[in-house]
Coordinates of C-alpha atoms and ligand atoms in Angstrom, one line a residue:
X1 CA -20.9 1.6 -30.5
X2 CA -17.8 0.8 -28.6
X3 CA -15.3 -1.8 -29.3
X4 CA -12.6 -3.0 -27.0
X5 CA -9.5 -1.2 -27.9
X6 CA -6.2 -3.0 -27.7
X7 CA -2.8 -1.3 -27.7
X8 CA -0.5 -4.1 -28.7
X9 CA 2.4 -2.3 -30.4
X10 CA 2.9 -2.8 -34.1
X11 CA 6.2 -3.1 -35.8
X12 CA 8.3 -2.6 -32.8
X13 CA 7.0 0.8 -31.9
X14 CA 4.9 1.9 -28.8
X15 CA 3.4 5.3 -28.6
X16 CA 5.6 6.5 -31.4
X17 CA 8.8 5.3 -29.9
X18 CA 11.0 2.8 -31.6
X19 CA 11.7 0.1 -29.0
X20 CA 14.9 -1.2 -30.5
X21 CA 16.3 2.3 -30.5
X22 CA 15.2 2.7 -26.9
X23 CA 16.9 -0.6 -26.0
X24 CA 20.1 0.9 -27.4
X25 CA 19.9 3.6 -24.7
X26 CA 18.7 1.5 -21.8
X27 CA 19.9 -1.7 -20.2
X28 CA 17.5 -4.6 -20.7
X29 CA 15.2 -5.7 -19.3
X30 CA 13.1 -2.5 -18.9
X31 CA 9.4 -1.7 -18.7
X32 CA 7.9 0.8 -21.1
X33 CA 4.5 2.4 -20.6
X34 CA 2.5 4.3 -23.2
X35 CA 1.1 7.5 -21.7
X36 CA -1.2 7.8 -24.6
X37 CA -2.7 4.4 -24.1
X38 CA -3.2 5.1 -20.4
X39 CA -4.8 8.5 -21.2
X40 CA -7.1 6.8 -23.7
X41 CA -8.3 4.2 -21.2
X42 CA -8.9 6.9 -18.5
X43 CA -10.8 9.3 -20.8
X44 CA -12.8 6.4 -22.3
X45 CA -14.0 5.5 -18.9
X46 CA -14.6 9.1 -17.9
X47 CA -16.7 9.6 -21.0
X48 CA -18.8 6.5 -20.3
X49 CA -19.5 7.8 -16.8
X50 CA -20.7 11.2 -17.9
X51 CA -23.7 12.4 -16.0
X52 CA -23.0 10.3 -13.0
X53 CA -21.3 11.6 -9.8
X54 CA -18.4 9.2 -10.4
X55 CA -14.9 9.2 -9.1
X56 CA -12.0 7.1 -10.4
X57 CA -9.5 5.9 -7.8
X58 CA -6.7 4.1 -9.6
X59 CA -5.6 0.9 -7.7
X60 CA -2.0 1.9 -7.0
X61 CA -0.9 -1.7 -6.5
X62 CA -1.4 -2.4 -10.2
X63 CA 1.4 0.1 -11.1
X64 CA 2.8 2.2 -8.4
X65 CA 5.5 4.1 -10.3
X66 CA 5.2 7.8 -9.4
X67 CA 5.5 8.8 -13.1
X68 CA 2.4 6.7 -13.9
X69 CA 0.6 8.0 -10.8
X70 CA 1.4 11.6 -11.8
X71 CA -0.2 10.9 -15.1
X72 CA -3.3 9.8 -13.3
X73 CA -3.2 12.9 -11.1
X74 CA -3.1 15.1 -14.2
X75 CA -6.3 13.3 -15.5
X76 CA -8.2 13.9 -12.3
X77 CA -7.9 10.3 -11.2
X78 CA -7.5 9.6 -7.5
X79 CA -6.0 6.6 -5.8
X80 CA -7.0 3.4 -4.1
X81 CA -4.2 2.5 -1.7
X82 CA -3.5 -0.5 0.5
X83 CA -0.5 0.6 2.5
X84 CA 1.3 3.7 3.9
X85 CA 3.9 3.2 1.2
X86 CA 1.3 3.6 -1.5
X87 CA -0.1 6.7 0.3
X88 CA 3.4 8.2 0.2
X89 CA 3.8 7.4 -3.5
X90 CA 0.4 8.8 -4.4
X91 CA 1.1 12.0 -2.5
X92 CA 4.6 12.3 -4.1
X93 CA 2.9 12.0 -7.5
X94 CA 0.5 14.8 -6.8
X95 CA -2.7 12.9 -6.0
X96 CA -4.6 14.9 -3.4
X97 CA -5.4 13.0 -0.2
X98 CA -9.0 14.1 -0.7
X99 CA -9.1 11.7 -3.7
X100 CA -7.6 8.7 -1.9
X101 CA -9.4 5.7 -0.5
X102 CA -7.7 3.3 1.8
X103 CA -8.5 -0.4 1.4
X104 CA -7.0 -3.6 2.7
X105 CA -7.6 -6.2 5.5
X106 CA -4.4 -5.4 7.5
X107 CA -4.3 -1.7 8.1
X108 CA -2.2 -1.1 11.2
X109 CA -2.8 1.5 13.8
X110 CA 0.3 3.4 12.5
X111 CA -1.1 3.3 9.0
X112 CA -4.6 4.4 10.1
X113 CA -3.1 7.3 12.1
X114 CA -0.9 8.5 9.3
X115 CA -3.7 8.3 6.7
X116 CA -6.0 10.3 9.0
X117 CA -3.3 13.0 9.5
X118 CA -2.8 13.1 5.7
X119 CA -6.6 13.5 5.3
X120 CA -7.5 10.6 3.0
X121 CA -11.0 10.8 1.8
X122 CA -12.3 7.5 3.2
X123 CA -11.4 4.1 4.7
X124 CA -12.8 1.0 3.2
X125 CA -13.2 -1.1 6.4
X126 CA -12.9 -4.9 6.2
X127 CA -13.5 -6.0 9.8
X128 CA -15.2 -5.0 13.0
X129 CA -11.8 -4.9 14.6
X130 CA -10.7 -2.3 12.1
X131 CA -13.8 -0.2 12.7
X132 CA -13.1 -0.2 16.4
X133 CA -9.4 0.8 15.7
X134 CA -10.4 3.6 13.4
X135 CA -12.8 4.9 16.1
X136 CA -10.1 4.9 18.7
X137 CA -7.5 6.5 16.5
X138 CA -9.9 9.2 15.2
X139 CA -11.0 10.0 18.7
X140 CA -7.4 10.4 19.8
X141 CA -6.9 12.8 17.0
X142 CA -10.1 14.6 17.6
X143 CA -11.4 14.1 14.1
X144 CA -14.3 12.3 12.3
X145 CA -13.1 9.6 9.9
X146 CA -15.1 8.8 6.9
X147 CA -15.6 5.1 6.1
X148 CA -17.3 2.6 3.9
X149 CA -17.9 -1.0 4.8
X150 CA -16.4 -3.4 2.4
X151 CA -19.0 -6.1 1.9
X152 CA -18.2 -9.5 0.6
X153 CA -21.1 -10.1 -1.8
X154 CA -20.3 -13.9 -2.1
X155 CA -20.1 -13.7 -5.9
X156 CA -17.9 -16.0 -8.0
X157 CA -15.9 -13.7 -10.3
X158 CA -15.0 -16.7 -12.4
X159 CA -11.4 -15.7 -12.6
X160 CA -8.1 -17.2 -11.3
X161 CA -8.5 -18.4 -7.7
X162 CA -5.6 -16.3 -6.5
X163 CA -7.3 -13.1 -7.7
X164 CA -10.8 -13.9 -6.7
X165 CA -11.8 -11.8 -3.7
X166 CA -15.6 -11.7 -3.4
X167 CA -16.5 -15.3 -2.3
X168 CA -17.6 -15.9 1.3
X169 CA -14.5 -18.0 1.8
X170 CA -12.1 -15.1 0.9
X171 CA -10.4 -13.0 3.5
X172 CA -11.9 -9.7 2.2
X173 CA -14.9 -7.7 3.4
X174 CA -17.7 -8.7 5.8
X175 CA -21.1 -10.3 5.1
X176 CA -24.2 -8.2 4.7
X177 CA -25.5 -9.3 8.1
X178 CA -22.4 -8.0 9.9
X179 CA -22.4 -4.8 7.8
X180 CA -26.0 -4.3 8.9
X181 CA -25.0 -4.4 12.5
X182 CA -22.2 -1.8 11.9
X183 CA -24.8 0.6 10.6
X184 CA -27.3 -0.1 13.4
X185 CA -24.5 0.3 16.0
X186 CA -23.2 3.6 14.5
X187 CA -23.8 5.4 17.8
X188 CA -21.0 3.3 19.3
X189 CA -18.5 4.9 16.8
X190 CA -19.0 8.6 17.1
X191 CA -15.7 9.4 15.4
X192 CA -16.5 7.3 12.4
X193 CA -18.9 8.5 9.8
X194 CA -19.9 5.3 8.2
X195 CA -21.7 6.4 5.0
X196 CA -20.3 4.3 2.2
X197 CA -20.6 0.8 0.7
X198 CA -17.7 -0.9 -1.0
X199 CA -17.2 -4.2 -2.9
X200 CA -14.4 -5.6 -5.0
X201 CA -15.0 -9.1 -6.2
X202 CA -11.8 -9.9 -8.0
X203 CA -9.5 -9.1 -10.9
X204 CA -9.2 -9.9 -14.6
X205 CA -13.0 -10.4 -14.9
X206 CA -14.1 -11.0 -18.5
X207 CA -17.8 -11.5 -18.0
X208 CA -20.6 -9.1 -17.1
X209 CA -22.6 -11.5 -14.9
X210 CA -20.4 -11.4 -11.8
X211 CA -20.4 -7.6 -11.8
X212 CA -24.2 -7.6 -12.3
X213 CA -24.7 -10.0 -9.4
X214 CA -22.5 -8.0 -7.1
X215 CA -24.1 -4.7 -8.1
X216 CA -27.5 -6.2 -7.6
X217 CA -26.6 -7.3 -4.0
X218 CA -25.0 -3.9 -3.3
X219 CA -28.1 -2.1 -4.5
X220 CA -30.5 -4.3 -2.5
X221 CA -28.4 -3.6 0.6
X222 CA -28.4 0.1 -0.1
X223 CA -32.2 0.2 -0.4
X224 CA -32.6 -1.6 2.9
X225 CA -30.3 0.8 4.6
X226 CA -32.0 3.8 3.0
X227 CA -35.4 2.6 4.1
X228 CA -34.1 2.4 7.6
X229 CA -32.9 6.0 7.4
X230 CA -29.2 5.5 6.8
X231 CA -27.5 7.9 4.5
X232 CA -25.2 6.3 2.0
X233 CA -23.0 9.0 0.3
X234 CA -20.9 6.7 -1.8
X235 CA -21.0 3.3 -3.3
X236 CA -17.6 2.0 -4.4
X237 CA -17.9 -0.8 -7.0
X238 CA -14.2 -1.7 -6.9
X239 CA -12.1 -2.7 -9.9
X240 CA -11.7 -6.0 -11.7
X241 CA -12.2 -5.2 -15.4
X242 CA -10.3 -7.7 -17.3
X243 CA -7.9 -7.0 -20.2
X244 CA -6.6 -8.8 -23.2
X245 CA -3.4 -10.8 -22.5
X246 CA -3.9 -13.2 -25.4
X247 CA -4.9 -11.6 -28.7
X248 CA -7.8 -13.5 -30.3
X249 CA -8.6 -15.4 -27.2
X250 CA -9.3 -13.0 -24.3
X251 CA -12.4 -11.0 -24.9
X252 CA -12.6 -8.2 -22.4
X253 CA -15.8 -6.3 -21.7
X254 CA -16.5 -3.1 -23.5
X255 CA -16.3 -0.2 -21.1
X256 CA -19.7 1.0 -22.3
X257 CA -21.3 -2.3 -21.3
X258 CA -19.5 -2.3 -17.9
X259 CA -20.7 1.2 -17.2
X260 CA -24.2 0.5 -18.4
X261 CA -24.3 -2.4 -15.9
X262 CA -23.3 0.1 -13.2
X263 CA -26.0 2.5 -14.3
X264 CA -28.6 -0.3 -14.4
X265 CA -27.5 -1.9 -11.1
X266 CA -27.4 1.3 -9.1
X267 CA -30.5 2.9 -10.7
X268 CA -32.1 5.4 -8.4
X269 CA -28.9 5.9 -6.4
X270 CA -28.0 9.6 -6.4
X271 CA -24.8 9.6 -4.3
X272 CA -21.2 9.3 -5.5
X273 CA -20.1 6.2 -7.3
X274 CA -16.5 5.2 -6.9
X275 CA -14.6 3.0 -9.3
X276 CA -11.2 1.5 -8.5
X277 CA -9.8 0.2 -11.8
X278 CA -6.2 -1.0 -11.8
X279 CA -5.4 -3.5 -14.5
X280 CA -7.8 -2.0 -17.1
X281 CA -6.0 1.4 -17.1
X282 CA -2.4 0.2 -17.4
X283 CA -1.9 -3.5 -18.3
X284 CA -2.0 -3.2 -22.0
X285 CA -0.3 0.1 -22.0
X286 CA 2.9 -1.5 -20.7
X287 CA 5.5 -3.9 -22.1
X288 CA 8.6 -5.6 -20.8
X289 CA 11.5 -5.3 -23.2
X290 CA 14.0 -8.1 -22.8
X291 CA 17.0 -9.5 -24.6
X292 CA 17.7 -13.2 -25.4
X293 CA 20.8 -14.2 -23.6
X294 CA 21.1 -17.5 -25.4
X295 CA 19.1 -20.3 -27.0
X296 CA 19.7 -23.5 -25.1
X297 CA 19.0 -26.7 -27.0
X298 CA 17.7 -29.0 -24.2
X299 CA 17.2 -32.7 -24.4
X300 CA 13.5 -32.4 -25.2
X301 CA 13.0 -28.8 -26.2
X302 CA 14.6 -25.5 -27.0
X303 CA 14.8 -22.9 -24.3
X304 CA 14.8 -19.2 -25.0
X305 CA 16.8 -17.8 -22.0
X306 CA 15.9 -14.2 -21.5
X307 CA 17.6 -11.5 -19.4
X308 CA 14.2 -10.9 -17.7
X309 CA 13.0 -13.2 -15.0
X310 CA 10.2 -14.0 -12.6
X311 CA 11.5 -11.3 -10.2
X312 CA 10.8 -8.7 -12.9
X313 CA 7.4 -10.1 -14.0
X314 CA 5.9 -12.6 -11.6
X315 CA 2.5 -13.2 -13.2
X316 CA 3.4 -16.3 -15.2
X317 CA 5.1 -17.9 -12.2
X318 CA 2.4 -16.9 -9.8
X319 CA -0.8 -17.4 -11.8
X320 CA 0.4 -19.4 -14.9
X321 CA -0.6 -16.2 -16.7
X322 CA -0.2 -15.9 -20.5
X323 CA 1.5 -12.9 -22.0
X324 CA 1.8 -12.4 -25.7
X325 CA 5.3 -12.0 -26.9
X326 CA 6.8 -10.4 -30.0
X327 CA 10.4 -10.5 -31.1
X328 CA 11.5 -7.1 -32.2
X329 CA 13.7 -8.1 -35.2
X330 CA 12.4 -6.6 -38.4
X331 CA 13.0 -9.4 -40.9
X332 CA 10.6 -12.4 -41.1
X333 CA 11.9 -15.6 -39.8
X334 CA 10.6 -19.2 -39.7
X335 CA 8.5 -20.2 -36.7
X336 CA 9.8 -22.4 -33.9
X337 CA 8.6 -23.6 -30.5
X338 CA 10.4 -22.6 -27.4
X339 CA 10.1 -22.7 -23.6
X340 CA 10.7 -19.1 -22.8
X341 CA 12.5 -18.9 -19.4
X342 CA 14.5 -16.5 -17.3
X343 CA 17.8 -17.0 -15.6
X344 CA 16.5 -17.4 -12.0
X345 CA 17.1 -20.7 -10.3
X346 CA 13.5 -21.9 -10.2
X347 CA 11.6 -24.1 -12.6
X348 CA 8.8 -21.7 -12.1
X349 CA 10.8 -19.0 -13.8
X350 CA 9.1 -19.7 -17.1
X351 CA 7.3 -17.1 -19.1
X352 CA 5.8 -19.5 -21.6
X353 CA 5.9 -23.2 -22.4
X354 CA 6.0 -24.6 -26.0
X355 CA 5.4 -21.1 -27.4
X356 CA 5.5 -20.6 -31.2
X357 CA 7.7 -17.6 -32.0
X358 CA 9.7 -16.5 -35.0
X359 CA 13.2 -18.0 -34.6
X360 CA 15.3 -16.1 -32.1
X361 CA 19.0 -15.8 -31.6
X362 CA 21.3 -14.5 -28.8
X363 CA 21.1 -10.8 -28.6
X364 CA 17.6 -10.5 -30.1
X365 CA 15.1 -8.3 -28.4
X366 CA 11.8 -9.7 -27.3
X367 CA 8.7 -7.7 -26.1
X368 CA 6.5 -9.2 -23.5
X369 CA 3.1 -7.6 -23.8
X370 CA 0.4 -6.8 -21.2
X371 CA 3.0 -6.0 -18.6
X372 CA 1.8 -2.6 -17.4
X373 CA -0.1 -3.9 -14.4
X374 CA 1.1 -6.2 -11.6
X375 CA 4.5 -6.2 -13.4
X376 CA 7.0 -3.8 -12.0
X377 CA 4.9 -3.3 -8.9
X378 CA 5.4 -7.0 -8.0
X379 CA 9.1 -6.9 -8.8
X380 CA 11.6 -8.2 -6.3
X381 CA 15.4 -8.6 -6.0
X382 CA 15.2 -12.4 -5.9
X383 CA 18.5 -14.0 -7.0
X384 CA 20.0 -10.5 -6.2
X385 CA 18.8 -9.1 -9.5
X386 CA 18.5 -5.3 -9.5
X387 CA 15.0 -3.9 -10.3
X388 CA 14.6 -2.9 -14.0
X389 CA 14.2 0.6 -15.3
X390 CA 10.7 2.0 -16.1
X391 CA 10.1 4.4 -19.0
X392 CA 7.1 6.5 -19.9
X393 CA 6.5 6.9 -23.6
X394 CA 4.5 9.7 -25.0
X395 CA 4.0 10.6 -28.7
X396 CA 7.5 9.7 -29.9
X397 CA 9.3 10.9 -26.7
X398 CA 10.4 9.0 -23.6
X399 CA 11.2 9.8 -20.1
X400 CA 12.8 7.4 -17.6
X401 CA 10.6 7.2 -14.5
X402 CA 12.6 4.7 -12.7
X403 CA 16.3 4.3 -13.2
X404 CA 17.5 0.7 -13.2
X405 CA 18.6 -0.2 -9.6
X406 CA 22.3 -0.2 -9.0
X407 CA 24.0 -2.9 -6.9
X408 CA 24.8 -0.2 -4.3
X409 CA 21.1 0.6 -4.1
X410 CA 20.2 -3.0 -3.9
X411 CA 22.5 -3.5 -0.9
X412 CA 21.7 -0.2 0.8
X413 CA 20.3 -1.0 4.3
X414 CA 22.3 -4.2 4.6
X415 CA 25.4 -4.3 6.8
X416 CA 27.8 -6.7 8.3
X417 CA 27.1 -7.1 12.0
X418 CA 28.5 -3.9 13.6
X419 CA 27.5 -4.5 17.2
X420 CA 25.8 -7.3 19.0
X421 CA 23.0 -6.3 21.4
X422 CA 21.9 -8.4 24.3
X423 CA 18.2 -9.2 24.1
Ligands
LIG501 C1 -6.6 -4.8 -6.5 C2 -7.8 -4.0 -6.2 C3 -8.4 -3.2 -7.1 C4 -8.0 -3.2 -8.6 O1 -8.2 -4.4 -9.2 P1 -8.0 -4.5 -10.8 O2 -8.5 -5.9 -11.1 O3 -6.6 -4.3 -11.1 O4 -8.9 -3.5 -11.5 C5 -9.5 -2.4 -6.8 N1 -9.9 -2.4 -5.5 C6 -9.3 -3.2 -4.5 C7 -9.9 -3.1 -3.1 C8 -8.3 -4.0 -4.8 O5 -7.7 -4.7 -3.9

């Protein structure tokens, strides 16, 4: 039997590292990621997939720190990338190009050319235009590019609208009818070996049914293609596994149930199965450690003003996302309700409204949980705030995997007008 494992830190420690001690060494806010928790998630998924020809390609956009990617590389995990920048990161981290898939609706000619030169394993194509472009670029380079068609299975993932990707109205993938034409017209694309199917229906999915529906439609399409003599070497089932952001409320799927659904859905398929998990592998392994700047007693409520802001962790502002929070002070204190906010000049810079927390005071440390995915990777310099540090924790030790950005680094690339050019 498998149960869903959570990694919320207890008593101020994460992966054997005392976070208040760490905060004495590092400026807040900073991200801390538990290497053990990430390893656990990866090996649990690998175990569940035993016996299948399965390949894990971590969705780099979830956490693109090269320290984290290097951990993935060491576990035999490849990468799902969506830009040239992510390709460079994956390569810098030691992920072999032969384990990289390239997704995204807006791949440019430059990106396709560079990815081909690098030797990425396959392109997940999202439009006929992209297919034609891949053909042209591959022909110019005198190579055969491997590709999968990303189909849009028109399935409602029943998740937040901004992270739903598999409905017909979304910008991602193509319909089965169009995909069908690509295979039938394969002779028109001699430099593209189209032998894969791909679907990714959304993120933070907490139910099995949307996955089952999408797998069912993928399998039906695969059988049709097979019966017509098309060889499908890989089926990429995307990512999307949800995680627990709110203890006691969010009930993520057990990995065993998810993998059982893949086995059932793709029964009879003997090729390679690709998974592109992002959030599931890293979200709960990461926390954002922040300090209370002050408690502001407003006219209607009390505000906890943190030194972290929406530019560090955008999910609450972007998706109204809930993150559990835990003050790191040791002694028990009475509970109180706060609006937890950052210093950025936006009302949206709010981590939580009317949240009950043990009383906090200026200088107290607060941990924001579930911050390992779509946290640092979505960070920006808004309000001219330097990017925070990122730290990898592993069995009582820590290593800084990103130094906090300096003001000089933040300004690098900007200059006063040196010369004016006529245009
Ligand atoms: C974002 C993305 C993923 C990862 O999604 P998670 O919900 O983080 O698992 C996988 N595949 C593609 C194509 C994506 O765009």
